[in-house]
mmCIF file of C-alpha atoms in Angstrom:
data_model
loop_
_atom_site.group_PDB
_atom_site.id
_atom_site.type_symbol
_atom_site.label_atom_id
_atom_site.label_comp_id
_atom_site.label_asym_id
_atom_site.label_seq_id
_atom_site.Cartn_x
_atom_site.Cartn_y
_atom_site.Cartn_z
ATOM 1 C CA MET Z 1 0.128 -0.010 0.068
ATOM 2 C CA LYS Z 2 1.397 3.466 -0.880
ATOM 3 C CA PRO Z 3 1.935 5.987 1.920
ATOM 4 C CA LYS Z 4 -0.944 8.284 0.782
ATOM 5 C CA GLU Z 5 -3.344 5.427 0.749
ATOM 6 C CA MET Z 6 -2.098 4.478 4.372
ATOM 7 C CA TYR Z 7 -2.721 8.086 5.419
ATOM 8 C CA LYS Z 8 -6.249 8.000 3.915
ATOM 9 C CA MET Z 9 -7.102 4.751 5.627
ATOM 10 C CA MET Z 10 -5.980 6.157 9.047
ATOM 11 C CA LEU Z 11 -7.965 9.489 8.305
ATOM 12 C CA SER Z 12 -11.102 7.518 7.543
ATOM 13 C CA GLU Z 13 -10.872 5.010 10.419
ATOM 14 C CA SER Z 14 -9.434 6.730 13.333
ATOM 15 C CA ILE Z 15 -9.500 10.538 12.712
ATOM 16 C CA THR Z 16 -12.577 11.519 11.050
ATOM 17 C CA PRO Z 17 -14.725 9.860 13.764
ATOM 18 C CA LEU Z 18 -12.793 11.860 16.308
ATOM 19 C CA PHE Z 19 -14.007 15.059 14.739
ATOM 20 C CA LYS Z 20 -17.483 14.050 13.649
ATOM 21 C CA GLU Z 21 -18.391 13.213 17.267
ATOM 22 C CA LYS Z 22 -17.417 16.780 18.157
ATOM 23 C CA GLY Z 23 -19.662 18.330 15.445
ATOM 24 C CA TYR Z 24 -17.172 18.981 12.696
ATOM 25 C CA LYS Z 25 -17.945 18.615 8.981
ATOM 26 C CA LYS Z 26 -15.277 17.163 6.826
ATOM 27 C CA LYS Z 27 -14.140 17.474 3.233
ATOM 28 C CA ASN Z 28 -10.861 15.824 2.145
ATOM 29 C CA ASN Z 29 -8.482 16.583 4.997
ATOM 30 C CA VAL Z 30 -10.008 19.735 6.331
ATOM 31 C CA PHE Z 31 -12.559 19.732 9.291
ATOM 32 C CA VAL Z 32 -14.867 22.652 9.975
ATOM 33 C CA ARG Z 33 -17.079 23.582 12.758
ATOM 34 C CA GLU Z 34 -19.272 26.727 12.752
ATOM 35 C CA TYR Z 35 -20.713 28.958 15.494
ATOM 36 C CA PRO Z 36 -22.743 32.209 15.112
ATOM 37 C CA GLU Z 37 -19.658 34.165 15.512
ATOM 38 C CA VAL Z 38 -16.589 31.999 14.967
ATOM 39 C CA VAL Z 39 -15.641 29.460 12.524
ATOM 40 C CA GLN Z 40 -13.070 26.668 13.628
ATOM 41 C CA ILE Z 41 -10.940 24.940 11.121
ATOM 42 C CA VAL Z 42 -8.303 22.122 11.491
ATOM 43 C CA HIS Z 43 -6.462 21.192 8.438
ATOM 44 C CA LEU Z 44 -4.248 17.956 8.199
ATOM 45 C CA ALA Z 45 -1.849 19.907 5.660
ATOM 46 C CA ALA Z 46 0.093 17.672 3.347
ATOM 47 C CA SER Z 47 3.672 18.638 2.504
ATOM 48 C CA SER Z 48 4.097 20.225 -0.855
ATOM 49 C CA TRP Z 49 7.232 17.914 -1.238
ATOM 50 C CA ASN Z 50 5.331 14.635 -0.977
ATOM 51 C CA LEU Z 51 6.294 11.880 -3.400
ATOM 52 C CA PRO Z 52 4.692 8.380 -4.071
ATOM 53 C CA ASP Z 53 6.987 6.742 -1.686
ATOM 54 C CA TYR Z 54 6.457 8.959 1.283
ATOM 55 C CA TYR Z 55 3.728 11.157 2.708
ATOM 56 C CA ASP Z 56 4.492 14.034 5.324
ATOM 57 C CA PHE Z 57 1.788 16.184 6.899
ATOM 58 C CA SER Z 58 1.084 18.458 9.789
ATOM 59 C CA ILE Z 59 -1.649 19.849 11.710
ATOM 60 C CA ASP Z 60 -2.784 23.607 11.037
ATOM 61 C CA PHE Z 61 -5.834 25.347 12.580
ATOM 62 C CA ALA Z 62 -7.534 28.625 11.814
ATOM 63 C CA LEU Z 63 -10.208 30.826 13.561
ATOM 64 C CA PHE Z 64 -12.358 33.153 11.549
ATOM 65 C CA SER Z 65 -14.676 35.823 12.799
ATOM 66 C CA LYS Z 66 -18.102 36.278 11.082
ATOM 67 C CA PRO Z 67 -18.636 39.740 12.653
ATOM 68 C CA TYR Z 68 -15.308 40.701 11.104
ATOM 69 C CA TYR Z 69 -16.771 40.144 7.537
ATOM 70 C CA ALA Z 70 -20.134 41.868 8.513
ATOM 71 C CA LEU Z 71 -18.491 45.024 9.700
ATOM 72 C CA MET Z 72 -16.041 45.241 6.874
ATOM 73 C CA GLN Z 73 -18.787 44.533 4.451
ATOM 74 C CA TYR Z 74 -16.923 41.595 2.899
ATOM 75 C CA GLU Z 75 -18.644 38.555 1.465
ATOM 76 C CA LEU Z 76 -18.311 35.381 3.577
ATOM 77 C CA PRO Z 77 -16.369 32.582 1.888
ATOM 78 C CA LYS Z 78 -18.606 30.433 -0.294
ATOM 79 C CA SER Z 79 -17.017 27.400 1.521
ATOM 80 C CA TRP Z 80 -15.051 27.485 4.727
ATOM 81 C CA PHE Z 81 -13.204 24.406 3.266
ATOM 82 C CA ASN Z 82 -11.298 26.631 1.127
ATOM 83 C CA SER Z 83 -10.380 28.925 3.957
ATOM 84 C CA SER Z 84 -6.755 28.796 2.987
ATOM 85 C CA LEU Z 85 -7.675 31.562 0.511
ATOM 86 C CA HIS Z 86 -8.518 33.860 3.269
ATOM 87 C CA ARG Z 87 -6.601 35.407 6.320
ATOM 88 C CA PRO Z 88 -7.724 34.132 9.582
ATOM 89 C CA ILE Z 89 -8.096 36.184 12.836
ATOM 90 C CA LEU Z 90 -6.017 33.541 14.662
ATOM 91 C CA GLY Z 91 -4.260 30.546 13.445
ATOM 92 C CA GLY Z 92 -1.190 28.270 13.586
ATOM 93 C CA ASN Z 93 0.415 24.930 13.591
ATOM 94 C CA ILE Z 94 0.761 22.069 16.204
ATOM 95 C CA GLN Z 95 4.402 23.233 16.671
ATOM 96 C CA HIS Z 96 3.066 26.622 17.926
ATOM 97 C CA LEU Z 97 1.229 24.970 20.726
ATOM 98 C CA LYS Z 98 3.949 22.439 21.572
ATOM 99 C CA ALA Z 99 7.131 24.635 21.129
ATOM 100 C CA PRO Z 100 7.597 25.247 24.889
ATOM 101 C CA ARG Z 101 7.826 21.389 25.112
ATOM 102 C CA GLY Z 102 10.342 20.888 22.270
ATOM 103 C CA TYR Z 103 10.522 20.651 18.650
ATOM 104 C CA THR Z 104 7.477 18.725 16.997
ATOM 105 C CA PRO Z 105 8.496 16.963 13.735
ATOM 106 C CA ASN Z 106 5.913 16.649 11.013
ATOM 107 C CA TYR Z 107 4.073 13.239 10.579
ATOM 108 C CA HIS Z 108 6.042 10.992 8.299
ATOM 109 C CA ILE Z 109 4.719 8.054 6.513
ATOM 110 C CA VAL Z 110 6.599 5.511 4.252
ATOM 111 C CA ALA Z 111 5.768 1.891 3.382
ATOM 112 C CA GLU Z 112 7.442 0.514 6.479
ATOM 113 C CA THR Z 113 5.889 2.903 8.900
ATOM 114 C CA ASN Z 114 4.006 1.520 11.857
ATOM 115 C CA MET Z 115 0.685 3.235 11.434
ATOM 116 C CA SER Z 116 -0.644 2.377 14.908
ATOM 117 C CA LYS Z 117 2.156 4.567 16.309
ATOM 118 C CA VAL Z 118 1.488 7.451 13.794
ATOM 119 C CA THR Z 119 -2.217 7.264 14.506
ATOM 120 C CA GLU Z 120 -1.612 7.258 18.287
ATOM 121 C CA ALA Z 121 0.650 10.266 18.048
ATOM 122 C CA LEU Z 122 -1.722 12.275 15.813
ATOM 123 C CA ARG Z 123 -4.678 11.533 17.916
ATOM 124 C CA SER Z 124 -2.681 12.372 21.172
ATOM 125 C CA ASP Z 125 -1.736 15.848 19.518
ATOM 126 C CA LEU Z 126 -5.401 16.485 18.499
ATOM 127 C CA ILE Z 127 -6.962 15.449 21.740
ATOM 128 C CA ASN Z 128 -4.304 17.062 24.073
ATOM 129 C CA TYR Z 129 -3.427 20.243 22.166
ATOM 130 C CA ILE Z 130 -5.365 21.254 19.104
ATOM 131 C CA LEU Z 131 -8.862 20.504 20.079
ATOM 132 C CA PRO Z 132 -8.706 21.836 23.665
ATOM 133 C CA TYR Z 133 -7.261 24.968 22.430
ATOM 134 C CA ILE Z 134 -9.816 25.599 19.770
ATOM 135 C CA ASP Z 135 -12.881 24.368 21.555
ATOM 136 C CA PRO Z 136 -13.567 27.233 23.941
ATOM 137 C CA LEU Z 137 -13.067 29.865 21.225
ATOM 138 C CA ARG Z 138 -16.794 29.987 20.169
ATOM 139 C CA SER Z 139 -17.512 33.611 20.538
ATOM 140 C CA THR Z 140 -15.993 37.039 19.730
ATOM 141 C CA ASP Z 141 -15.206 37.686 23.557
ATOM 142 C CA SER Z 142 -13.466 34.292 23.766
ATOM 143 C CA LEU Z 143 -11.523 35.162 20.541
ATOM 144 C CA ILE Z 144 -10.430 38.539 22.018
ATOM 145 C CA LYS Z 145 -9.221 36.789 25.159
ATOM 146 C CA ALA Z 146 -7.222 34.279 23.185
ATOM 147 C CA ILE Z 147 -5.479 37.126 21.128
ATOM 148 C CA GLU Z 148 -4.513 38.823 24.256
ATOM 149 C CA VAL Z 149 -2.938 35.773 25.567
ATOM 150 C CA ALA Z 150 -1.281 34.995 22.075
ATOM 151 C CA LYS Z 151 0.240 38.509 22.002
ATOM 152 C CA GLU Z 152 1.499 38.277 25.490
ATOM 153 C CA GLN Z 153 3.197 34.862 24.879
ATOM 154 C CA ASP Z 154 4.092 35.730 21.215
ATOM 155 C CA ILE Z 155 3.227 32.221 20.180
ATOM 156 C CA PHE Z 156 1.624 32.775 16.578
ATOM 157 C CA GLY Z 157 4.028 35.327 14.910
ATOM 158 C CA SER Z 158 2.310 37.903 12.781
ATOM 159 C CA LEU Z 159 -1.232 36.655 13.947
ATOM 160 C CA PRO Z 160 -2.922 38.166 15.698
ATOM 161 C CA ASN Z 161 -3.078 41.531 13.997
ATOM 162 C CA ILE Z 162 -4.058 44.800 15.582
ATOM 163 C CA HIS Z 163 -6.224 45.689 12.734
ATOM 164 C CA ASP Z 164 -8.376 42.685 13.678
ATOM 165 C CA GLU Z 165 -8.572 43.677 17.327
ATOM 166 C CA ILE Z 166 -10.026 47.120 16.278
ATOM 167 C CA ILE Z 167 -12.795 45.315 14.419
ATOM 168 C CA LEU Z 168 -13.419 42.605 17.189
ATOM 169 C CA TYR Z 169 -13.779 45.281 19.947
ATOM 170 C CA TYR Z 170 -16.181 47.354 17.817
ATOM 171 C CA SER Z 171 -18.311 44.243 17.171
ATOM 172 C CA LEU Z 172 -18.862 44.044 20.907
ATOM 173 C CA ASP Z 173 -19.684 47.636 21.038
ATOM 174 C CA HIS Z 174 -16.521 48.496 22.943
ATOM 175 C CA LYS Z 175 -16.161 51.590 20.726
ATOM 176 C CA GLU Z 176 -13.753 53.361 22.956
ATOM 177 C CA THR Z 177 -11.408 50.442 23.066
ATOM 178 C CA ALA Z 178 -11.695 50.193 19.205
ATOM 179 C CA GLN Z 179 -10.850 53.744 18.949
ATOM 180 C CA ALA Z 180 -7.825 53.441 21.244
ATOM 181 C CA LYS Z 181 -6.655 50.401 19.313
ATOM 182 C CA LEU Z 182 -6.968 52.510 16.158
ATOM 183 C CA ILE Z 183 -4.761 55.288 17.464
ATOM 184 C CA GLU Z 184 -2.241 52.851 18.766
ATOM 185 C CA ALA Z 185 -2.043 51.075 15.441
ATOM 186 C CA LEU Z 186 -1.505 54.368 13.761
ATOM 187 C CA SER Z 187 1.336 55.258 16.043
ATOM 188 C CA ILE Z 188 3.220 52.038 15.005
ATOM 189 C CA GLU Z 189 5.985 52.559 12.304
ATOM 190 C CA HIS Z 190 5.432 49.980 9.529
ATOM 191 C CA GLY Z 191 7.124 49.117 6.352
ATOM 192 C CA ASN Z 192 4.170 47.465 4.672
ATOM 193 C CA PRO Z 193 2.607 50.074 2.243
ATOM 194 C CA TYR Z 194 -0.863 48.580 2.907
ATOM 195 C CA TYR Z 195 -0.655 49.029 6.606
ATOM 196 C CA LYS Z 196 -2.054 52.468 6.977
ATOM 197 C CA PRO Z 197 -4.533 52.381 4.129
ATOM 198 C CA LYS Z 198 -6.068 49.292 5.851
ATOM 199 C CA LEU Z 199 -6.464 51.321 8.988
ATOM 200 C CA ILE Z 200 -8.053 54.097 7.239
ATOM 201 C CA GLU Z 201 -10.539 51.687 5.463
ATOM 202 C CA ILE Z 202 -11.392 50.225 8.932
ATOM 203 C CA ALA Z 203 -11.897 53.679 10.458
ATOM 204 C CA GLU Z 204 -14.175 54.770 7.680
ATOM 205 C CA LYS Z 205 -16.272 51.608 7.627
ATOM 206 C CA LEU Z 206 -16.663 51.674 11.389
ATOM 207 C CA GLY Z 207 -17.084 55.391 11.798
ATOM 208 C CA LEU Z 208 -13.991 55.781 13.997
ATOM 209 C CA VAL Z 209 -12.105 59.002 14.100
ATOM 210 C CA LEU Z 210 -8.874 59.448 12.440
ATOM 211 C CA PRO Z 211 -6.393 61.826 14.188
#
């Protein structure tokens, strides 16, 4: 059996049931669970370097805010299974969550691989790290709290973004906080030419005051 077929069998027999019992929908190797305000996505992302004789993958996750799309007058994705085309509010990889405990290699499958061990390791990472982190993030309020912790611990790199915080706080009717975040964002020197225009767009759409 080819490594990719071994992976697909593991996915079907051991991983998909785990997600389905928690209310996720599945398409290929992407799992999606929707709430009124937040969309939770887990992607078992295949390596772009895979060949017929080996199959590598890792665990990515992403969190999207529906109020963000509404306030910015953006069209919601036609399918959250294609969410990689859009920028999440918060997202990362299994390595982000396990980094303090040491380096986490990708999952690697070849013809001789003991699939029981790979399955056990994958389920362990999903049950002990990915799903417990994502599960409580079902509302804008919980998402903001997660962003505050993520920024303090610096665990997701460029995510989260202060642009997003402005919109999330505004969606909770915390307009003074949103205004303060806008002023803070404008005070930051940034080399990205799209940085300030994005802030201006946000201010105009939300009715915030530009200094």
